Coordinates of C-alpha atoms in Angstrom, one line a residue:
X992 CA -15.3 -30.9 -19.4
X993 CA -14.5 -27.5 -18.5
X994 CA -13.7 -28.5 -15.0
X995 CA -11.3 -30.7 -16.2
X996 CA -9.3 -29.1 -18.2
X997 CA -8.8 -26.4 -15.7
X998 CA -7.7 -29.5 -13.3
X999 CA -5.1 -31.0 -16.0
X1000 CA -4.0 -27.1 -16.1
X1001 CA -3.1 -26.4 -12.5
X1002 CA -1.3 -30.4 -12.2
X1003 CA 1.0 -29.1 -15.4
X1004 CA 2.3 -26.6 -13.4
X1005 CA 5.6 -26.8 -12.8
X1006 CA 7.4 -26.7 -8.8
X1007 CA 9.5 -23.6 -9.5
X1008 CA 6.5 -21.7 -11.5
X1009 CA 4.4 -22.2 -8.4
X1010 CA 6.9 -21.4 -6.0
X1011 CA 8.6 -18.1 -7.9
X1012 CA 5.7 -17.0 -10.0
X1013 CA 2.0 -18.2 -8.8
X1014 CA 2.0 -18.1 -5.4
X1015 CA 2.8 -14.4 -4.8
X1016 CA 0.0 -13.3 -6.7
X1017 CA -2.1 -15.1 -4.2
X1018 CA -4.1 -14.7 -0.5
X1019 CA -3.8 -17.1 2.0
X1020 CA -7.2 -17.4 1.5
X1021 CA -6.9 -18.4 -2.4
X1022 CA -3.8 -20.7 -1.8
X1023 CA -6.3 -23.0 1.3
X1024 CA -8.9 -22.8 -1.9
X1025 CA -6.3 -24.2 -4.8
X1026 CA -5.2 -27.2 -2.2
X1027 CA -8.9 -28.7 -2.5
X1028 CA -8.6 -28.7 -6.3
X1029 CA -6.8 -31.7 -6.9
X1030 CA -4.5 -33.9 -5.0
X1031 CA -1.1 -32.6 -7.0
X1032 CA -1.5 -29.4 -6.0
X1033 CA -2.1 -30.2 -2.5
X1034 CA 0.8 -32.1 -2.5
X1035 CA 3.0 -29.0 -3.7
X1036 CA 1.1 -26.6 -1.5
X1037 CA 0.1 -27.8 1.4
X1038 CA 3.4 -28.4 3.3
X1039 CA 5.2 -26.8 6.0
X1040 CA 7.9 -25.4 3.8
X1041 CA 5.6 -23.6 1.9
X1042 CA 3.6 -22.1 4.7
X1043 CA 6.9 -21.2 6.5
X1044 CA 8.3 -18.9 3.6
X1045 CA 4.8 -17.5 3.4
X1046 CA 4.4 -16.5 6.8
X1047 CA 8.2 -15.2 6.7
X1048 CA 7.8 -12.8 3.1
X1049 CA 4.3 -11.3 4.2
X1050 CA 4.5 -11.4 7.8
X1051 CA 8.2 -11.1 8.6
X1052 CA 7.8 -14.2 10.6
X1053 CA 10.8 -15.7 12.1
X1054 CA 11.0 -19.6 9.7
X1055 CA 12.5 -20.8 13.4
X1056 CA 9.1 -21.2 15.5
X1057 CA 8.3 -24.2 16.9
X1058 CA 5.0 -23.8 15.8
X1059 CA 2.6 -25.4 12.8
X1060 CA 3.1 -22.7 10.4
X1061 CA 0.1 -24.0 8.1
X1062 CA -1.8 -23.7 11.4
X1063 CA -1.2 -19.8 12.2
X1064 CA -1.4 -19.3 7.9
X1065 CA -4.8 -20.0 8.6
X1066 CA -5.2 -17.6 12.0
X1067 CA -3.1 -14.8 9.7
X1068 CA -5.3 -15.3 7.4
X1069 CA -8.8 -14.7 9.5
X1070 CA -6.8 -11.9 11.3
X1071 CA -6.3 -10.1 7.8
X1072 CA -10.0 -10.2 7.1
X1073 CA -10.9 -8.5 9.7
X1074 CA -8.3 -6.4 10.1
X1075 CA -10.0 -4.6 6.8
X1076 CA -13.6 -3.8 7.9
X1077 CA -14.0 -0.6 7.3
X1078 CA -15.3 1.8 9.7
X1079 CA -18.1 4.0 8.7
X1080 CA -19.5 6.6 10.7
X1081 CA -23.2 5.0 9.3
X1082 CA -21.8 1.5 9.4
X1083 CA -24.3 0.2 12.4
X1084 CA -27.6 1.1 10.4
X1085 CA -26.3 -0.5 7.2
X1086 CA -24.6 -3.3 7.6
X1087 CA -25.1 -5.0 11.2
X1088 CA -28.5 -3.9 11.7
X1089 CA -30.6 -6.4 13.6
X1090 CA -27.3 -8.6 13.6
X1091 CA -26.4 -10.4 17.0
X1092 CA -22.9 -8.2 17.0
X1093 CA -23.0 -5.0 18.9
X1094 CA -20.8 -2.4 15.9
X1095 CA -18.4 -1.4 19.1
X1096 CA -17.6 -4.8 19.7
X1097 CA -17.0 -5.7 15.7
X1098 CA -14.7 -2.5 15.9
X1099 CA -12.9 -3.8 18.8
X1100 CA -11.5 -7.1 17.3
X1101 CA -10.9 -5.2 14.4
X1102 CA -8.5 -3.0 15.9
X1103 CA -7.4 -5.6 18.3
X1104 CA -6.3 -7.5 15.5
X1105 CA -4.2 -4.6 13.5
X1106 CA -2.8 -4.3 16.7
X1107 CA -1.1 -8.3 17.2
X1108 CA -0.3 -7.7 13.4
X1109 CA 1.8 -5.0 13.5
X1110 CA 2.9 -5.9 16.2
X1111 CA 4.6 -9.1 14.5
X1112 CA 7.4 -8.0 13.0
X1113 CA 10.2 -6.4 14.4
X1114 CA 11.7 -4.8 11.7
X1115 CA 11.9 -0.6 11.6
X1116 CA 8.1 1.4 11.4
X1117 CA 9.0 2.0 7.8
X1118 CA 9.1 -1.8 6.8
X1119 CA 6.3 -2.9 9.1
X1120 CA 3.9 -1.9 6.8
X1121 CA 4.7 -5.0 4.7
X1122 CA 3.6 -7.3 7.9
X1123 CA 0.4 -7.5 5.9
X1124 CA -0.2 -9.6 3.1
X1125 CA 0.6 -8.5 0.2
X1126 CA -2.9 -8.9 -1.8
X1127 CA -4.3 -6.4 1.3
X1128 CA -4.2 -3.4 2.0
X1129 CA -0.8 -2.2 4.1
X1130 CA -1.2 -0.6 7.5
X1131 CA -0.8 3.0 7.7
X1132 CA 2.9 4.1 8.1
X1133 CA 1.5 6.7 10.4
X1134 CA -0.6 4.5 12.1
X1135 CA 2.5 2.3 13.0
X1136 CA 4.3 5.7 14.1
X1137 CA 1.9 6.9 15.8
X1138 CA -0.5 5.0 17.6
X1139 CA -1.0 5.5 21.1
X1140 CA -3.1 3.4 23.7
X1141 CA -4.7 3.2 26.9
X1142 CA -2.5 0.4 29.4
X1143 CA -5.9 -1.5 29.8
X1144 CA -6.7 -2.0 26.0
X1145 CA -2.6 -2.9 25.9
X1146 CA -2.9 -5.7 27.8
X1147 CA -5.9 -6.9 26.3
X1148 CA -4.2 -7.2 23.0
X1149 CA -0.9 -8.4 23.3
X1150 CA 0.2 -11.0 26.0
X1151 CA 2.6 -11.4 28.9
X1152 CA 1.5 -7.4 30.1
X1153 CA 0.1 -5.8 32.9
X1154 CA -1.2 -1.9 33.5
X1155 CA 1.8 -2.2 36.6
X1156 CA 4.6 -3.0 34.3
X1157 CA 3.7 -1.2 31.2
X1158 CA 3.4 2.2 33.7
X1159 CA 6.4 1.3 35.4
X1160 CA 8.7 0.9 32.2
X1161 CA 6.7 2.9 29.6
X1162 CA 6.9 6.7 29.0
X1163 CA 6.8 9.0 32.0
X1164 CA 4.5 9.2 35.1
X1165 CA 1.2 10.0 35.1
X1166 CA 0.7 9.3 31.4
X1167 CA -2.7 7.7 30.2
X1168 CA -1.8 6.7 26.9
X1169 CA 1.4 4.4 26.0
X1170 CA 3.0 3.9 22.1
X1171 CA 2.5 1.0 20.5
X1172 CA 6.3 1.2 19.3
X1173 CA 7.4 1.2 22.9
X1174 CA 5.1 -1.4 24.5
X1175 CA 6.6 -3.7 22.0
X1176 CA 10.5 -3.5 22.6
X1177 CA 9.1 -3.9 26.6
X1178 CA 7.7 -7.3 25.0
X1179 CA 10.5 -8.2 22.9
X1180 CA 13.0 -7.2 25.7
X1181 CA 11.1 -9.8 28.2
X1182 CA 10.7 -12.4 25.4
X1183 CA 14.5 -12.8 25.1
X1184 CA 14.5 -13.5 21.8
X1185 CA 12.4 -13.3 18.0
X1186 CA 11.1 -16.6 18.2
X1187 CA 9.9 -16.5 21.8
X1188 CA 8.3 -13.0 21.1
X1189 CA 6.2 -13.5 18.2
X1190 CA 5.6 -17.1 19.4
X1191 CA 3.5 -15.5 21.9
X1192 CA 1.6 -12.8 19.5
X1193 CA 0.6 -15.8 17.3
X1194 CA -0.7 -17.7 20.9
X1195 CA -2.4 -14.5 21.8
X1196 CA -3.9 -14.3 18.3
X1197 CA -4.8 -18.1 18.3
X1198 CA -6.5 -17.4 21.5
X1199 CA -8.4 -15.0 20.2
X1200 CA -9.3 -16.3 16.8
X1201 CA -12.1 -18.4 17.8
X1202 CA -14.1 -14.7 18.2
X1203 CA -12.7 -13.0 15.0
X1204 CA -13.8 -15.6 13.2
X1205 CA -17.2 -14.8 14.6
X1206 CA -16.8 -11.3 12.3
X1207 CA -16.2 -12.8 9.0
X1208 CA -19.7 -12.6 7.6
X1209 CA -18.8 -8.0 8.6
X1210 CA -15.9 -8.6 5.9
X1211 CA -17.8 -9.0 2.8
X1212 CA -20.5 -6.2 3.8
X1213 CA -17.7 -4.2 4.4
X1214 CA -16.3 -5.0 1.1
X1215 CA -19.8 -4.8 -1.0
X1216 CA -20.2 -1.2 0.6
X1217 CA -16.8 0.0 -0.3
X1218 CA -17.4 -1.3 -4.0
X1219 CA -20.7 0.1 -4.6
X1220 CA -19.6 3.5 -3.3
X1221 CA -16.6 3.2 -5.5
X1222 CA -18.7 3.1 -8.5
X1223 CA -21.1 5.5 -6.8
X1224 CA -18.6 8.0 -6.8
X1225 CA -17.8 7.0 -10.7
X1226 CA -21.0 7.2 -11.8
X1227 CA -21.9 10.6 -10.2
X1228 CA -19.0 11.9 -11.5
X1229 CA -19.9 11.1 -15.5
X1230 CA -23.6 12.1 -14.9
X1231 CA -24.1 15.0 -12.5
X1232 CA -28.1 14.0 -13.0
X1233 CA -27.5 10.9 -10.4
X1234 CA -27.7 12.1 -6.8
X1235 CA -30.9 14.6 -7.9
X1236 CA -32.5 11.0 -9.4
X1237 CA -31.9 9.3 -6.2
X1238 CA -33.8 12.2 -4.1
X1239 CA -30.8 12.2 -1.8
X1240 CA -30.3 16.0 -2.1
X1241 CA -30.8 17.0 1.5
X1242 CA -27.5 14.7 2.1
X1243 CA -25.7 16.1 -0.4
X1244 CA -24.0 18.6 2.6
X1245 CA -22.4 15.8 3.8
X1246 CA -20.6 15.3 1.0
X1247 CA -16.8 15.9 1.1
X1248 CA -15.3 19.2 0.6
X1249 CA -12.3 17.7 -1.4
X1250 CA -12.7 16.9 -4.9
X1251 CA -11.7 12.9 -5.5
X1252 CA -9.0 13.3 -8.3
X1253 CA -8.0 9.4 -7.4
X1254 CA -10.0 6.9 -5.3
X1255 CA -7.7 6.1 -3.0
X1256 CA -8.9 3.6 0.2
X1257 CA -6.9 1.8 2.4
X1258 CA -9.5 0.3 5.4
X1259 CA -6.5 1.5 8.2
X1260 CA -6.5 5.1 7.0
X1261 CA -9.4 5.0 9.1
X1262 CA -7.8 5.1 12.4
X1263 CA -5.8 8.0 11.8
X1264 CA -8.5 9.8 9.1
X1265 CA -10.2 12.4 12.4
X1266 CA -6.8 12.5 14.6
X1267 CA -4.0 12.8 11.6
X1268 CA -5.9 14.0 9.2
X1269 CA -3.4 16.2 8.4
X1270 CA -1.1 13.6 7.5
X1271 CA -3.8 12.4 4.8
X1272 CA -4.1 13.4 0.9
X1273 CA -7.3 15.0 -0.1
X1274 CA -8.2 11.8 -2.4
X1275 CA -8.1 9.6 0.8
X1276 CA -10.4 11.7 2.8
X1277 CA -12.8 12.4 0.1
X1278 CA -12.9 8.5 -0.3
X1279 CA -13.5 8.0 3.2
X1280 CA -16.1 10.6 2.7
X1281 CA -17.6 9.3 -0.1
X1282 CA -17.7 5.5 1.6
X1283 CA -19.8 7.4 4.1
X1284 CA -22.0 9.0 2.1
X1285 CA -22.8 5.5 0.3
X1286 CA -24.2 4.2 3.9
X1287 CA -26.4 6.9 4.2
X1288 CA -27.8 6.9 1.2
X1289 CA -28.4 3.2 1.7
X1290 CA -30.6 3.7 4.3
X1291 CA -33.2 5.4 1.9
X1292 CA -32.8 3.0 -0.9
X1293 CA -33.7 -0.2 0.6
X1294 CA -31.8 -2.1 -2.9
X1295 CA -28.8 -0.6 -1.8
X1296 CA -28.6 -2.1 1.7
X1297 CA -29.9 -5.3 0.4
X1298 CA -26.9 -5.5 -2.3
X1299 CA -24.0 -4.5 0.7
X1300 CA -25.4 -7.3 3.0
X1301 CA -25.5 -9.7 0.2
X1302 CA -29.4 -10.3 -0.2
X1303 CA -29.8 -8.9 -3.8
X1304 CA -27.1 -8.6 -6.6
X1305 CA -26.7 -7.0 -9.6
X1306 CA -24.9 -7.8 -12.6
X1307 CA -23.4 -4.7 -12.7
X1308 CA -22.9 -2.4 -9.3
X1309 CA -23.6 0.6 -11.2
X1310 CA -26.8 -1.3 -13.0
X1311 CA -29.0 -0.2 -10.1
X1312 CA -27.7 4.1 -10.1
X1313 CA -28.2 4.4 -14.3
X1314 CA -31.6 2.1 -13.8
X1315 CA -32.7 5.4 -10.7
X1316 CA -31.6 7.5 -13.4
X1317 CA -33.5 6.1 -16.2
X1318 CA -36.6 5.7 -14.1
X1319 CA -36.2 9.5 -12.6
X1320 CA -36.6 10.8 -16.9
X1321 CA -40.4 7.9 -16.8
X1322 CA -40.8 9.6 -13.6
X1323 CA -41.0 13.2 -15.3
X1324 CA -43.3 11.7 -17.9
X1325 CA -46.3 11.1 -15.3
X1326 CA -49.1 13.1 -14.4
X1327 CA -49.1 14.9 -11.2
X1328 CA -51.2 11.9 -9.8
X1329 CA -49.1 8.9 -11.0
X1330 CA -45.9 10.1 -9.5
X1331 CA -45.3 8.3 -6.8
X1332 CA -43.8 9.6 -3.9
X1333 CA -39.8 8.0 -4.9
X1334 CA -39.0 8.8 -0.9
X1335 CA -41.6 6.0 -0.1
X1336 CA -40.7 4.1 -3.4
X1337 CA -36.8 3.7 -2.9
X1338 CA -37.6 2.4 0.6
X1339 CA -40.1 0.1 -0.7
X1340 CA -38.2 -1.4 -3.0
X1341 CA -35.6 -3.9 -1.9
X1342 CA -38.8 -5.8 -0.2
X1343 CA -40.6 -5.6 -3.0
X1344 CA -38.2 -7.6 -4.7
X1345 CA -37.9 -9.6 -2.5
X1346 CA -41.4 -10.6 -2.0
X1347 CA -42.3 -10.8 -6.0
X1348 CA -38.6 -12.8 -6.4
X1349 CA -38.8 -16.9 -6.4
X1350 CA -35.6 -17.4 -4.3
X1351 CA -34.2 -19.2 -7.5
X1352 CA -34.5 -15.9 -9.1
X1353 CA -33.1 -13.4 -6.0
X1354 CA -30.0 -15.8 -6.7
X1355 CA -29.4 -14.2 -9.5
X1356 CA -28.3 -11.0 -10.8
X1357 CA -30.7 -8.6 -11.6
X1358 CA -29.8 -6.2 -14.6
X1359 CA -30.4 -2.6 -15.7
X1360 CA -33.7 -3.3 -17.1
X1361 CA -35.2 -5.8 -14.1
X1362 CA -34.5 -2.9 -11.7
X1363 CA -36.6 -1.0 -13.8
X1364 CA -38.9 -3.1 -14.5
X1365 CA -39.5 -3.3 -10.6
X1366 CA -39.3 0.4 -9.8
X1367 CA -42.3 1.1 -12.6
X1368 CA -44.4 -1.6 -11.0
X1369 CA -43.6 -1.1 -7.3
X1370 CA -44.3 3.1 -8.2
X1371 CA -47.4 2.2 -9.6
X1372 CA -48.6 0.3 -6.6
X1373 CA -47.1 2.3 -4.3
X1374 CA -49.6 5.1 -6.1
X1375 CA -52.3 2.4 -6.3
X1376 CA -52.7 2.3 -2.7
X1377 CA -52.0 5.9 -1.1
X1378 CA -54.8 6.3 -3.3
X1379 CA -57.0 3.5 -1.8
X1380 CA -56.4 4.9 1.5
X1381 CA -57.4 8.4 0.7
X1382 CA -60.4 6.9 -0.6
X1383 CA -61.3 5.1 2.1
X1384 CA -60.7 7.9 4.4
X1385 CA -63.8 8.5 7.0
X1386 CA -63.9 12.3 5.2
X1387 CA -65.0 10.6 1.8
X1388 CA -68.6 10.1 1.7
X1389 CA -68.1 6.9 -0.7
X1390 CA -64.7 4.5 -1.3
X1391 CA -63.7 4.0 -4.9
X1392 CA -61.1 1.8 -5.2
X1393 CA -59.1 2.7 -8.2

């Protein structure tokens, strides 16, 4: 019933509401979603006309290619995604561990792809950063200014280039590096024209698409990990009893000098956060150093990197940092020889869960009080058998198992 009435909702909708008032408030990705909903709003959405002004407000596409526009709406789209994984110097260990894709090469179509979308428009540096879609993140405006590449990685990226030409007609002898800004009138200037230049970007990126789409599954861990050390940092801040509860104080030096007055992330700061971070506010690199400081603290609680890769949730994200502090107070409580050791505990965890959890259950989202529940019992049996062992050790005369 409920389905339906959201159904007779969306077909009430008027042409012009769609057009002026609905559909910039959504993603490419959303707008794909809405056209399986029900036929009307296939039929008012799914059309080259609306594609076309689309691709022309958030990409600065030219509405004269010769191209399916719905088509390259869908390879923007993908592009986009990836575009936004963000980079963590702990990132590997996290959130592609064991994973078929080497972290370099995820890296590499990331940047491969920020690349062929700034590169897109041709409008000046300081408008460019609207080439992205509007419900993302924009490109840095120094990033767009400023980034320089080897000749090699050039052509790789963009089409119709060789190292020859781009050393012949870029910069000045001898250089190793080449801008981004000039590499791209060389295009434009062989092109001939808008249509023929970004008509070969979008081949380039089709070309390539079938291999970012490979990286898709990276976009939500990346996502996960930037939203549970957003409310890391939250919760830390209201109770300065959380990073001494999660026995994480031997990292605490890598925590950033800046104070976070804002959080304030954008995933393309991250080219230009080590090389220009002069050009970067204090909130943004204590962000970035606070996203990094979540993956390292994920690989000693096991729940943690189970929640970023999508194996556990919560129904909360900060359910799982108030149930460590709770559990750190029942901790204190214990004798001496009922603590267990919460190094070994935290690590234990996550497959603890997993392993007690009917997959029906794991599904779901685990509160406050389940985490809790779990850490008690997993403590206790993680006490239960270092005792077992000592007991059992070749040095004790008789084994009483406890």
């Amino acid at each position: 019933m409920e389905q339906e009435l959201v159904e007779q909702g969306l077909d009430s909708v008027l042409f012009d509401v769609w057009q002026a008032i609905v559909l910039p408030m959504l993603s490419f990705a959303d707008i794909f979603q809405l056209c399986g909903v029900t036929r009307h709003v296939r039929e008012l959405l799914h059309n080259e006309n609306t594609f076309r002004r689309l691709c022309e407000n958030r990409y600065q596409i030219s509405p004269y290619l010769k191209v399916s526009y719905i088509r390259f709406a869908r390879l923007l789209c993908i592009a986009t995604r990836v575009s936004s994984i963000h980079q963590s110097i702990y990132w590997t260990d996290v959130v592609d561990s064991h994973d078929r894709h080497d972290h370099r090469t995820v890296f590499k179509q990331r940047d491969r792809m920020i690349v062929q979308l700034s590169s897109l428009a041709l409008t000046p540096p300081t408008t460019r950063a609207h080439t992205i879609m509007r419900t993302s993140p924009r490109l840095s405006e120094s990033l767009i200014n400023t980034l320089w590449l080897e000749p090699d990685v050039l052509c790789s990226y963009l089409p119709n280039l060789s190292t020859s030409l781009i050393e012949e007609k870029c910069g000045v002898g001898g250089q190793h590096m080449y801008s981004l800004e000039e590499v791209t009138s060389l295009l434009f200037e062989m092109s001939g024209s808008e249509v023929e230049y970004q008509t070969d970007i979008l081949k380039k990126l089709e070309h390539d698409i079938s291999e970012t789409a490979s990286y898709l599954p990276y976009v939500s861990r990346s996502c996960r990990l930037v939203e549970i050390a957003k409310c890391f940092e939250s919760v830390a801040r209201r109770d300065t009893t959380l990073l001494s509860s999660l026995k994480c104080e031997n990292l605490i030096p890598t925590l950033p000098e800046h104070i976070t007055t804002w959080w304030s992330y954008n995933p393309y700061d991250c080219l230009v956060v080590h090389e220009y971070s002069s050009k970067l506010s204090d909130d943004v690199l204590a962000t970035q150093n606070w996203i990094n400081f979540t993956a390292k603290v994920a690989e000693l609680h096991s729940v943690l990197k189970l929640l970023i890769k999508g194996r556990l949730r919560v129904w909360q994200l900060e359910d799982y940092f108030m149930a460590v502090i709770e559990y750190d107070e029942f901790w204190n409580t214990l004798p001496q020889s009922s603590r267990p050791n919460r190094d070994v505990l935290y690590g234990d965890l996550g497959s603890y869960l997993l392993s007690t959890l009917p997959r029906s259950q794991r599904e779901k989202k685990l509160t406050k009080q389940k985490l809790l529940t779990a850490m008690e019992r997993c403590g206790k049996k993680t006490v239960d058998r270092t005792t077992t062992k000592v007991c059992c050790s070749p040095r004790v005369s008789s084994c009483v198992l406890l």
